[in-house]
Short mmCIF file of C-alpha atoms in Angstrom, two decimals:
data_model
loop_
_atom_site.label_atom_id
_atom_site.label_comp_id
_atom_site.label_asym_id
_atom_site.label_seq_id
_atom_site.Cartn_x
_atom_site.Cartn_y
_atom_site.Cartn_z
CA UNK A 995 0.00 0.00 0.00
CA UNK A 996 3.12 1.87 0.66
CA UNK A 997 5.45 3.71 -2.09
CA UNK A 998 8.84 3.84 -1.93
CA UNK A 999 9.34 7.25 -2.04
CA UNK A 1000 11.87 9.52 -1.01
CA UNK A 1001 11.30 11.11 3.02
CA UNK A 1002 10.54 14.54 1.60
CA UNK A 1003 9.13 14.52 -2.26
CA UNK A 1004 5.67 14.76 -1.26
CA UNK A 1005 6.20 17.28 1.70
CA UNK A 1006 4.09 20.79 1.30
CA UNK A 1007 6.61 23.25 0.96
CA UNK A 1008 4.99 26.36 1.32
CA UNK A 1009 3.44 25.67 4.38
CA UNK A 1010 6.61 24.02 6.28
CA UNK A 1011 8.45 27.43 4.92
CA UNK A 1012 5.47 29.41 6.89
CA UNK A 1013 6.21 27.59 9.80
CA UNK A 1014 10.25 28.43 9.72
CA UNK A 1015 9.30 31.95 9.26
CA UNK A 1016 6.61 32.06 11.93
CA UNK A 1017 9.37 29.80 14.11
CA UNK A 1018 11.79 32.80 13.73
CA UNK A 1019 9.61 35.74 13.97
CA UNK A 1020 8.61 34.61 17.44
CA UNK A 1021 12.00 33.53 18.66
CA UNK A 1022 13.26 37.54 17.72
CA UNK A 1023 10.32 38.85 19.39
CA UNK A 1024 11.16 36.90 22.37
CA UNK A 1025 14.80 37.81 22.10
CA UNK A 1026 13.80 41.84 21.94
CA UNK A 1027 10.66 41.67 24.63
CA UNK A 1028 13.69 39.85 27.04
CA UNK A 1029 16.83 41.29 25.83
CA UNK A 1030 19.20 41.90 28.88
CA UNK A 1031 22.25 43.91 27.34
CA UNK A 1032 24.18 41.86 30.52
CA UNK A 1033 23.38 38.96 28.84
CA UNK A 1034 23.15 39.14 24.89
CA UNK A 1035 23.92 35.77 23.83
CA UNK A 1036 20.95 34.18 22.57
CA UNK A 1037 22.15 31.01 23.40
CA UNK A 1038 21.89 31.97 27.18
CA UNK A 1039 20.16 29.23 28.70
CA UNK A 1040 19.87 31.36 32.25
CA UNK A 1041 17.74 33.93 30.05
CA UNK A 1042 14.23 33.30 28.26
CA UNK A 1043 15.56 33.68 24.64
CA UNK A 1044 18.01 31.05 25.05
CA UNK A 1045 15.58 28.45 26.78
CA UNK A 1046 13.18 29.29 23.90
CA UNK A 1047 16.13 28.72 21.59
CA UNK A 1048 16.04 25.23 23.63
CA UNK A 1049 12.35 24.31 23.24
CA UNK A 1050 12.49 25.19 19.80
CA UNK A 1051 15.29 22.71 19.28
CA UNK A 1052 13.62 19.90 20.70
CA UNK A 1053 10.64 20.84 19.11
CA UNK A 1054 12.18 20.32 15.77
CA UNK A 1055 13.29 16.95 17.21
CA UNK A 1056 10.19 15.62 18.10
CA UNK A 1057 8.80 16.66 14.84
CA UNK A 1058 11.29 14.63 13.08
CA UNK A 1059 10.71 11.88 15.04
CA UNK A 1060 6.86 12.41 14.63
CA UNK A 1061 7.14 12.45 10.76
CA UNK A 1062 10.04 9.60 10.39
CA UNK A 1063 7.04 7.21 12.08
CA UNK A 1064 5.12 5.68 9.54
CA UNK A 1065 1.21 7.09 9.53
CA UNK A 1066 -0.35 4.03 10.11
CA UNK A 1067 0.83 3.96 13.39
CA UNK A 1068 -0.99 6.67 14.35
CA UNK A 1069 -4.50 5.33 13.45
CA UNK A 1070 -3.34 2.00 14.80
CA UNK A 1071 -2.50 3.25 18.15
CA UNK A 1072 -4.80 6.09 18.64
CA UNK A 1073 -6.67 4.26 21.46
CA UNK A 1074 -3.15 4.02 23.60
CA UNK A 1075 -1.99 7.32 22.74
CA UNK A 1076 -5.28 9.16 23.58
CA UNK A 1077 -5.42 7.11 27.05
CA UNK A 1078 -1.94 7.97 27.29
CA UNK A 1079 -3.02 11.43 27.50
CA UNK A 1080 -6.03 11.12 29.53
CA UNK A 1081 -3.82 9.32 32.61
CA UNK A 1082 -1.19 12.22 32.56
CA UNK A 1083 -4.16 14.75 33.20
CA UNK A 1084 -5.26 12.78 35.87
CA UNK A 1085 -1.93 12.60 37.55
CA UNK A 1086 -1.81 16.12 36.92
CA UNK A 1087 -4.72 16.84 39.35
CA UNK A 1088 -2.60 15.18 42.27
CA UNK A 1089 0.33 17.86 41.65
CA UNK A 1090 0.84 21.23 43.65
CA UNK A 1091 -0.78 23.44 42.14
CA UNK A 1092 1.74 26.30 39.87
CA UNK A 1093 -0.39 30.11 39.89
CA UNK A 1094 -3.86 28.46 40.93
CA UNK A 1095 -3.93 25.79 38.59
CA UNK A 1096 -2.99 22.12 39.02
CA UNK A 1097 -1.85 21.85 35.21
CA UNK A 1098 2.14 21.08 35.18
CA UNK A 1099 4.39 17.98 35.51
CA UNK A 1100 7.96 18.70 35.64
CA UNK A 1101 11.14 19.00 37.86
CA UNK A 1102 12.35 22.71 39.10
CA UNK A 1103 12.06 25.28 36.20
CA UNK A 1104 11.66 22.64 33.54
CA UNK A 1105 7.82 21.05 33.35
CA UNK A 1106 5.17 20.20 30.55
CA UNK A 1107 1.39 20.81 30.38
CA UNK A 1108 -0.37 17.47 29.74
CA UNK A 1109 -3.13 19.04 28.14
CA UNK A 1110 -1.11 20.55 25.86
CA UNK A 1111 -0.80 16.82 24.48
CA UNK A 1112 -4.00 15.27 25.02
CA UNK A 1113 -5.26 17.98 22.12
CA UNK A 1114 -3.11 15.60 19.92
CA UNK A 1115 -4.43 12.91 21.63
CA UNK A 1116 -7.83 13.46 21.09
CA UNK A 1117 -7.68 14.38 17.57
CA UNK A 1118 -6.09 11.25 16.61
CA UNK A 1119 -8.42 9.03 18.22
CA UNK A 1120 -11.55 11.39 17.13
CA UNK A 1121 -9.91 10.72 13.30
CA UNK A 1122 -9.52 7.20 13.78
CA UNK A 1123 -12.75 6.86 15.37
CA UNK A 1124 -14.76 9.02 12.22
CA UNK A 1125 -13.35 7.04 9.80
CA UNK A 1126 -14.04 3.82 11.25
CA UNK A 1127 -18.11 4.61 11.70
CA UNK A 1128 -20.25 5.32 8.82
CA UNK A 1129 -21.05 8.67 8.48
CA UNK A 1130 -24.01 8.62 6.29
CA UNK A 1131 -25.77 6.31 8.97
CA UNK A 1132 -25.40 8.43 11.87
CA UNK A 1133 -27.25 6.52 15.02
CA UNK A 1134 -27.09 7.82 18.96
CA UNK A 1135 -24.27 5.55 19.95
CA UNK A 1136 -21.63 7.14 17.39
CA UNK A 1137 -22.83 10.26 18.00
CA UNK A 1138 -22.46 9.70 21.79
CA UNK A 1139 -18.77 8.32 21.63
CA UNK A 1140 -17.60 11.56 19.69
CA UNK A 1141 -19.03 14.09 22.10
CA UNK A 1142 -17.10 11.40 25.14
CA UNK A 1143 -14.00 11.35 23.52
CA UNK A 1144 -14.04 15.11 23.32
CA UNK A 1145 -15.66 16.04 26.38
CA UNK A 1146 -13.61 13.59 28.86
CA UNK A 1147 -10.53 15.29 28.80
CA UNK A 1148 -12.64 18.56 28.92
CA UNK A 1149 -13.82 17.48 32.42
CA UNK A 1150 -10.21 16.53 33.35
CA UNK A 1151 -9.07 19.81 32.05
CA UNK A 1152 -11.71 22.26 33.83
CA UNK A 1153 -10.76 20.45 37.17
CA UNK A 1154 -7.14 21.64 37.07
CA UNK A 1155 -8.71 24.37 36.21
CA UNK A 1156 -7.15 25.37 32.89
CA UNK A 1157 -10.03 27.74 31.35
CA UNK A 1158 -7.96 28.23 27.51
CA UNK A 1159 -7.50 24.78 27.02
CA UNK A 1160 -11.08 23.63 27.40
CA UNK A 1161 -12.05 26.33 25.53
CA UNK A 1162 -9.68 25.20 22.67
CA UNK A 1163 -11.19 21.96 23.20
CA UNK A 1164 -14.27 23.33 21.77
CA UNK A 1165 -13.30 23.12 18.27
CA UNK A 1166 -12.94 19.54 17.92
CA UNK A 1167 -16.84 20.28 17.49
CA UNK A 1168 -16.48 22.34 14.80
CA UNK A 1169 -14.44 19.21 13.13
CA UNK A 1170 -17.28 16.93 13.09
CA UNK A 1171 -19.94 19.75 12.07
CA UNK A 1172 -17.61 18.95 8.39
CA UNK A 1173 -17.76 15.41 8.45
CA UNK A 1174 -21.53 15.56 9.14
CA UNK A 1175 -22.13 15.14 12.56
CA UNK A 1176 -24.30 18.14 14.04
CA UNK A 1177 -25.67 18.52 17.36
CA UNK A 1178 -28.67 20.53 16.46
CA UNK A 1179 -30.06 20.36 20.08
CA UNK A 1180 -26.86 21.78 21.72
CA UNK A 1181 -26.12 24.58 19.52
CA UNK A 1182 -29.53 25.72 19.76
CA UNK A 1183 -29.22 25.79 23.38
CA UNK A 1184 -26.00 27.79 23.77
CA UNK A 1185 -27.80 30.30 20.89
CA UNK A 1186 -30.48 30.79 23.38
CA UNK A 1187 -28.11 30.70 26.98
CA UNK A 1188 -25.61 33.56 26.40
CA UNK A 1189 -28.29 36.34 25.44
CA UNK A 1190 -29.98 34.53 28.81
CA UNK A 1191 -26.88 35.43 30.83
CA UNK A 1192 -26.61 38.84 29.38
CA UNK A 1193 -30.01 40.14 30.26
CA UNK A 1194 -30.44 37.91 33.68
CA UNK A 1195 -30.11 41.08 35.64
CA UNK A 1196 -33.64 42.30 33.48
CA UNK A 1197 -37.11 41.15 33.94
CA UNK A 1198 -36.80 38.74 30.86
CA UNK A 1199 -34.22 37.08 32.72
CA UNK A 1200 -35.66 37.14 36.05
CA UNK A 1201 -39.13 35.19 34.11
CA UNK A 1202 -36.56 33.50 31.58
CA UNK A 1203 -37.80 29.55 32.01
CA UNK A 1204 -41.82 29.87 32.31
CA UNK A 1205 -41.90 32.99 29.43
CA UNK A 1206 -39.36 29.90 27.54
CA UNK A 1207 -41.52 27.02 28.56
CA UNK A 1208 -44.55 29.10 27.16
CA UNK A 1209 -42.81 29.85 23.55
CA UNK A 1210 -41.88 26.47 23.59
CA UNK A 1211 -44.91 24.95 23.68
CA UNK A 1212 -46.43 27.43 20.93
CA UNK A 1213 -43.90 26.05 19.04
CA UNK A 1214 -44.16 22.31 19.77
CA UNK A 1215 -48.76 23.20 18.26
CA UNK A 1216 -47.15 25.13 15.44
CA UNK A 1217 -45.03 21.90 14.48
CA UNK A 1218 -47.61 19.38 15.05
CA UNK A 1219 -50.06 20.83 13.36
CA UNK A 1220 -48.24 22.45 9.89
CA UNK A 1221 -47.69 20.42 6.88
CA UNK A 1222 -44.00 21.79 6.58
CA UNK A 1223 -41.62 21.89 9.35
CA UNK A 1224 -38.50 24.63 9.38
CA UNK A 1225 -35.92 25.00 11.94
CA UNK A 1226 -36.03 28.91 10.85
CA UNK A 1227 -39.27 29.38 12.31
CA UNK A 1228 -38.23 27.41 15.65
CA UNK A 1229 -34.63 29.60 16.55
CA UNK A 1230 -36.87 32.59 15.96
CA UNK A 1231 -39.46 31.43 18.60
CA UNK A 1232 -36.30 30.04 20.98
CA UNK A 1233 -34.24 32.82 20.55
CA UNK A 1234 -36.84 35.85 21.24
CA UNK A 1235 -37.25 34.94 24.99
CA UNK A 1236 -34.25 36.38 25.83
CA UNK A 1237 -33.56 38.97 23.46
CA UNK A 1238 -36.51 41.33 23.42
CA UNK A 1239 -38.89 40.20 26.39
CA UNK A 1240 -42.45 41.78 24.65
CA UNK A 1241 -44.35 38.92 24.39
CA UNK A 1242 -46.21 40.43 21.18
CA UNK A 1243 -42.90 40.54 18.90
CA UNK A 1244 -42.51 36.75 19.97
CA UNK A 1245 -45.59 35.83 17.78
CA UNK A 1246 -44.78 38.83 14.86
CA UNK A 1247 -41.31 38.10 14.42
CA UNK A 1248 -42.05 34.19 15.31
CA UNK A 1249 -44.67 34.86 12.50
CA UNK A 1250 -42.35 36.34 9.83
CA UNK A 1251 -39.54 33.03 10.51
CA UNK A 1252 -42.87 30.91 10.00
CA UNK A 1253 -43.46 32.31 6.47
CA UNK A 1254 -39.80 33.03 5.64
CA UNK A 1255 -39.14 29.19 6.42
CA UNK A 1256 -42.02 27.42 5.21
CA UNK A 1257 -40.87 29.37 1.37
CA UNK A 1258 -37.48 28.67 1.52
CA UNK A 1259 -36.62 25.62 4.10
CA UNK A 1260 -39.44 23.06 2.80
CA UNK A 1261 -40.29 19.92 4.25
CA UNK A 1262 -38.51 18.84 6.74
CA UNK A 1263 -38.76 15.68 9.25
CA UNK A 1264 -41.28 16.85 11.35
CA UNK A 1265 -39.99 14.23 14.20
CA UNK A 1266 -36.41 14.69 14.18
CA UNK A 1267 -37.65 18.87 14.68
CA UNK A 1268 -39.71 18.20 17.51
CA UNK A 1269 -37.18 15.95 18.94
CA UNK A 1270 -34.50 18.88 18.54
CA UNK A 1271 -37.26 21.59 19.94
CA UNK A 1272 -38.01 19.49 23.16
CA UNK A 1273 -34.52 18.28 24.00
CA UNK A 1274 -33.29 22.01 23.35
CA UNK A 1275 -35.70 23.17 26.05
CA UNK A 1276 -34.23 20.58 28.69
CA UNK A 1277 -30.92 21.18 27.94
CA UNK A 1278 -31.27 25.13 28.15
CA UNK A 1279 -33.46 24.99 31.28
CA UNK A 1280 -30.76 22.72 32.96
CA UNK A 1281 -27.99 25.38 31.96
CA UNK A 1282 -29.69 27.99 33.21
CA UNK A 1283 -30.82 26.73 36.45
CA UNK A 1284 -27.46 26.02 37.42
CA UNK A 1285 -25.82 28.89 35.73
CA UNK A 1286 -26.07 30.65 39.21
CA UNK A 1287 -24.27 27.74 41.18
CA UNK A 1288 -21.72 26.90 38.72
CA UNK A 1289 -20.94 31.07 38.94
CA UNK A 1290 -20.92 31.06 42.44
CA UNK A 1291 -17.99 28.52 42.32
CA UNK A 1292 -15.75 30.29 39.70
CA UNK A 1293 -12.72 32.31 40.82
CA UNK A 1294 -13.08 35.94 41.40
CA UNK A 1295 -10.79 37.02 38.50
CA UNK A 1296 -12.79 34.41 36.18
CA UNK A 1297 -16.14 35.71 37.49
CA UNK A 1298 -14.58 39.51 36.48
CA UNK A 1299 -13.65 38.16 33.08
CA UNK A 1300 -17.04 37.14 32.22
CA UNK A 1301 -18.70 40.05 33.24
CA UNK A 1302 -16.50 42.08 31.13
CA UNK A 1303 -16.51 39.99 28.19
CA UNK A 1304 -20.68 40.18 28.36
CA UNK A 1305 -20.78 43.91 29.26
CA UNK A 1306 -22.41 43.10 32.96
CA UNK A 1307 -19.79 45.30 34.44
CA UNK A 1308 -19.79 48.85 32.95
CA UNK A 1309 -17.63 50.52 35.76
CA UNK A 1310 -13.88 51.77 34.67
CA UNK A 1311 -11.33 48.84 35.47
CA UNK A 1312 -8.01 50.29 33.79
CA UNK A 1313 -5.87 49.29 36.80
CA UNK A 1314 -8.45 46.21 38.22
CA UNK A 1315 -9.71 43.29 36.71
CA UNK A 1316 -8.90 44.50 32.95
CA UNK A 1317 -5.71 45.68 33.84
CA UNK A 1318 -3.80 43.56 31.46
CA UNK A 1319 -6.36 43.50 28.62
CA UNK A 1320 -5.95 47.41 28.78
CA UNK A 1321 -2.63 48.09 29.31
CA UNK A 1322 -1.98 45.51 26.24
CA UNK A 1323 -4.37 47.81 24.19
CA UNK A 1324 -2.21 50.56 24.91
CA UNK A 1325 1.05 48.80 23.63
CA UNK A 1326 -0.82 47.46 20.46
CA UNK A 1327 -1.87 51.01 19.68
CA UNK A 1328 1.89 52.61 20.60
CA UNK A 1329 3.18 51.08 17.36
CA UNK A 1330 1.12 53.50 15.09
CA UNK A 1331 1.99 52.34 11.35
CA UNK A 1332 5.45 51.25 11.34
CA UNK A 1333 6.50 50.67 14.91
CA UNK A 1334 9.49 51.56 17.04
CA UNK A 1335 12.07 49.65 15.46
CA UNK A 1336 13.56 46.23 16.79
CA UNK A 1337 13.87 46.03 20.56
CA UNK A 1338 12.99 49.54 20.82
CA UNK A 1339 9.41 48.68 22.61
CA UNK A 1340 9.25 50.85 25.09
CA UNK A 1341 5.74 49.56 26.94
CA UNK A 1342 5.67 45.69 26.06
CA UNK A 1343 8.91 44.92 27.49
CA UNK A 1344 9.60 42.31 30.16
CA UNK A 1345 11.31 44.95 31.72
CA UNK A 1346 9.03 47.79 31.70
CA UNK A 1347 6.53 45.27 32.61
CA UNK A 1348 3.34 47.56 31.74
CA UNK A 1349 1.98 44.29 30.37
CA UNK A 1350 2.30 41.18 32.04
CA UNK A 1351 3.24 38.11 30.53
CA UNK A 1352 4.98 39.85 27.47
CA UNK A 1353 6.70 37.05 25.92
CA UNK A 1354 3.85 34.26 25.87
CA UNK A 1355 0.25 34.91 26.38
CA UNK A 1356 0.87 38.97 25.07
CA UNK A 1357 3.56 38.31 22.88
CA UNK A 1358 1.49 40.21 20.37
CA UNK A 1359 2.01 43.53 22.34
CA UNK A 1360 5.79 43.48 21.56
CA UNK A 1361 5.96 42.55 17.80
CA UNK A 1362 3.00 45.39 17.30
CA UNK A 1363 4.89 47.92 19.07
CA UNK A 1364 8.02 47.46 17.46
CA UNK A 1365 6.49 46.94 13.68
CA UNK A 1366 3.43 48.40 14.42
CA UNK A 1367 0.60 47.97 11.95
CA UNK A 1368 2.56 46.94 8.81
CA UNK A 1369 4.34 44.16 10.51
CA UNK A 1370 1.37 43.19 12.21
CA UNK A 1371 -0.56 42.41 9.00
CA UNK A 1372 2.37 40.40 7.60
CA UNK A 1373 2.23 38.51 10.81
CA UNK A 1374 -1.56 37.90 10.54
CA UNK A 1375 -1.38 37.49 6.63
CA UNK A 1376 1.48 34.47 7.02
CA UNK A 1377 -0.95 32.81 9.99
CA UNK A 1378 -3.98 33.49 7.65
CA UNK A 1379 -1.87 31.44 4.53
CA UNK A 1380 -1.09 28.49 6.92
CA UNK A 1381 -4.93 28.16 8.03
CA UNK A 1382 -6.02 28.07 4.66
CA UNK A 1383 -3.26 26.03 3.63
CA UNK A 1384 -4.43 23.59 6.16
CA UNK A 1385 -7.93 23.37 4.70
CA UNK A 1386 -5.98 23.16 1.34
CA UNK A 1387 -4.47 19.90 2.46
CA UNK A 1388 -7.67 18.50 4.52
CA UNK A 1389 -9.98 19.13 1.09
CA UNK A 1390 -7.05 17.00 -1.13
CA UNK A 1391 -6.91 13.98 1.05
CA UNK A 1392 -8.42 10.79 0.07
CA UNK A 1393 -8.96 9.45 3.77
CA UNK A 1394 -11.29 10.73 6.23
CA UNK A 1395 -9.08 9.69 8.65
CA UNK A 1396 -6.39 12.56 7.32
CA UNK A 1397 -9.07 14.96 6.18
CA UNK A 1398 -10.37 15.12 10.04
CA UNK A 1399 -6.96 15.21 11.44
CA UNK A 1400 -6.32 17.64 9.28
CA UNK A 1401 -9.25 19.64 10.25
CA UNK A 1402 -8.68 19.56 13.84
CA UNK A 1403 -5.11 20.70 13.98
CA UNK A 1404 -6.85 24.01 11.56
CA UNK A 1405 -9.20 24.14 14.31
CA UNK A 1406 -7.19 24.43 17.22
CA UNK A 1407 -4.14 26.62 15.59
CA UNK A 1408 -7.54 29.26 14.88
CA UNK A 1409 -8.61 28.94 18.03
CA UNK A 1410 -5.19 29.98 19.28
CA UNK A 1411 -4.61 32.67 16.70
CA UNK A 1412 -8.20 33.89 17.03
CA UNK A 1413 -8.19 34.21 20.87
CA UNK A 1414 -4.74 35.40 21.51
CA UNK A 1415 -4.99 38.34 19.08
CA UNK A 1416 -8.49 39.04 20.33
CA UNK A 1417 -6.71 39.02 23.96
CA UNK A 1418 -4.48 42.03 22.84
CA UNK A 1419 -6.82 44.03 20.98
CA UNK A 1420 -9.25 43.63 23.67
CA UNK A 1421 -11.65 41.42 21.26
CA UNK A 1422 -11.67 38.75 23.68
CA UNK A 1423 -11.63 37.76 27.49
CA UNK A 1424 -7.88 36.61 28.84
CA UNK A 1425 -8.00 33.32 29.19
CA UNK A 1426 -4.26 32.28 28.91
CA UNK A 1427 -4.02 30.78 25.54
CA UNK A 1428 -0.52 31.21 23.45
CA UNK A 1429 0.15 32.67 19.80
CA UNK A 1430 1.18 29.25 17.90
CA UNK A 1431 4.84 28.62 17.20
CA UNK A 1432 5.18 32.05 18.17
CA UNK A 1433 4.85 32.45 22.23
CA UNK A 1434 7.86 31.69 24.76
CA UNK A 1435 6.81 28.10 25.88
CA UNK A 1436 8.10 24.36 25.87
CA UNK A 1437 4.91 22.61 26.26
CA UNK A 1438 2.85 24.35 23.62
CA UNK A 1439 6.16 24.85 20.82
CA UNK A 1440 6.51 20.76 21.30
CA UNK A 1441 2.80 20.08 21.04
CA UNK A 1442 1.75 22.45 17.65
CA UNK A 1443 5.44 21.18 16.35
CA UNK A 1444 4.10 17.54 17.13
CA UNK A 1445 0.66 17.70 15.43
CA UNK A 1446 1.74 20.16 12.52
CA UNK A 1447 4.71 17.45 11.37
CA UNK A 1448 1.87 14.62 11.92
CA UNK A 1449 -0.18 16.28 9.80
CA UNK A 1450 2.90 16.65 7.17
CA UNK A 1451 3.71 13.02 7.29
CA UNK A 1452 -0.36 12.14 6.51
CA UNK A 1453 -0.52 14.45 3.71
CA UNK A 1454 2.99 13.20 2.55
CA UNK A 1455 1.66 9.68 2.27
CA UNK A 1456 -1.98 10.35 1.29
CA UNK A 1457 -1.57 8.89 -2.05
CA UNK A 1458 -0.68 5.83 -0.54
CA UNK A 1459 -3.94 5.74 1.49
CA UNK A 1460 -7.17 4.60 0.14
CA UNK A 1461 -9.08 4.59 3.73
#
């Protein structure tokens, strides 16, 4: 089934060469956000450029090793490897906890992040898995073991707790939405529970389950008793609880998704609808009666981020709880067109330390001060070209088992890149997550290098594999 072909003549050039330059923009950055003029020497291992110059090393090591296995052993030991990953984050959980979060295994300075790995973990297994069941006759019990094999290291990850990586987690889902397998119900739900949580301090949200059980219900007659069904005309009626709170637009808007549906939607199976309407209902009343006690348990700096991410806290918070979101605004911003110049940045600096965390989770701050809006959009332009050079290489394969692997590495480097530049532009709520080949980190450099060179050595083979 194998060719013998040379190691690298079906290797993707172009988007290994976007790696190397991505590799080597971040290592500067973290070289200039760092620089100690006691200690210039990049190969310093005492300083933060020279263990980066480390990690990267043995990143590029492990990603030889990676793509010098053959493929197949991948799919045939996806079970082992994912459980491999599953035990280290429960050993995790037994460690002292590092900042507030049980989340590292390691000796001294030196230390990995196990759920760094289990992302690679679960993708392989979640590939294997997809290609094994038929996808064209979906039935509960594959659908089931997808959402467990994502959602179990989930759990094991929110215990630690490590908020990023369960939200990164979250786009395996997005994965399987491509290969067919939609969870109508759920994503309904969530549609319906974050307006909920925005306006629970209003009346709607005081009367949100009995004004929802109500609309529900008008919905559940309208189904059983059209000819058509149309899931248009249902997230109109679910979503209008929580959004506007008059009950009169819920039956004129409701109304206008009726007609708007029943033209362009068609028939539909009426069964499967009312299936998705009722268990919708349960699983949004069950969120948001225990949206309050699961709250009530989060850390105060988590609570803070939520409310600010949701506008629920309006009050002025430039030195409080969106200290660093702000001050990383302000060092974004400082860069104007063309920056400062190389290790000129005068606010992102580790030693200035006006934003914390310069050289991993705001790396961003530095490189935009220094090159400023011009560099930035190269920066973003090369990240863009490897995401879609990722979907590239998921569309050509000719197994489902690399086409979904390929998909969820795509996945997860977006959520990163997504996220992390959101963070520093104040687009979205810090939640710790790195910039991709780019941020000062062992655990993370070793685990993208690991799945990006897997995903070379399955698209390197591909014409080899029929399945």
């Amino acid at each position: 089934m194998r060719q013998g072909d040379k190691l690298t003549s079906n290797i993707d050039w172009p988007i290994l060469l976007v790696y190397f330059l991505i590799l080597g923009m971040g290592l500067m950055t973290v070289y200039s956000t760092a620089y100690d003029a006691e200690h210039p020497n990049i190969l310093d291992f005492s300083m933060l450029y020279g263990r980066q110059v480390m990690w990267i090393g043995v990143s590029l090591f492990l990603g030889l090793v990676v793509f010098l296995i053959d493929s197949e052993i991948y799919r045939k030991f996806s079970i082992p490897i994912y459980i491999g990953t599953l035990m280290l984050l429960v050993v995790v959980l037994f460690t002292p906890p590092i900042n507030g979060a049980r989340a590292w295994l390691g000796v001294g300075s030196f230390g990995i992040q196990p759920a760094e790995f289990a992302k690679i973990g679960t993708a392989i297994l979640l590939a294997n898995y997809i290609n094994r069941m038929n996808i064209k006759q979906q039935n509960v019990k594959n659908v089931l073991t997808c959402l467990a094999i994502i959602i179990i290291p989930m759990g094991l990850i929110i215990l630690q707790p490590d908020a990023g990586t369960f939200v990164v987690f979250t786009s395996f889902f997005f994965v399987l939405y491509r290969e067919g397998i939609t969870f109508d119900p759920i994503v309904l739900s969530l549609i319906n529970l974050i307006p909920g949580v925005k306006f629970k301090q209003t009346w709607i949200g005081t009367h949100f389950i009995p004004l929802l059980f109500i609309i529900v219900i008008i919905s559940v007659v309208t189904l059983l008793l059209s000819k058509t069904t149309f899931d248009l005309a249902f997230v109109g009626l679910y979503e209008l609880p929580s959004i506007f709170g008059i009950i009169a637009a819920y039956f004129i808007i409701g109304l206008l998704f009726y007609v708007v549906g029943r033209t362009i939607v068609g028939n539909r199976n009426k069964r499967r609808l009312l299936f998705i309407v009722i268990l919708s209902f349960s699983i949004v009343s069950f969120l948001s009666a225990s949206i309050s006690t699961v709250f009530s348990h989060l850390k105060q700096h988590q609570k803070n981020r939520i409310e600010l991410l949701l506008g629920l806290n309006e009050e002025d918070q430039r030195d409080g709880d969106d200290y660093n979101r702000n001050r990383a605004m302000t060092a974004v911003g400082s860069g104007g067109l063309t920056g400062k110049g190389y290790k000129k940045a005068t606010l992102a600096s580790v030693e200035s330390n006006h934003v914390p965390e310069s050289e991993t989770d705001f790396i961003f701050c530095p490189f935009a001060e220094e090159w400023g809006f011009v560099g930035t959009s190269v920066l973003m332009g090369l990240y863009l070209f490897l995401l879609l050079r990722i979907v590239y290489i998921a569309e050509r394969q000719r197994s489902v088992y690399n086409r979904v692997y390929a998909y969820s590495v795509g996945m997860i480097l977006f959520y990163h890149f997504a996220i992390n530049i959101g963070m520093n532009i104040g687009l979205a709520p810090v939640i710790g997550i790195p910039l991709p080949f780019f941020s000062y980190g062992g655990s993370s450099m070793m685990s993208f290098s690991a799945m990006f060179f897997i995903l070379l050595k399955l698209d390197s083979q591909r014409r080899d594999t029929l399945f």
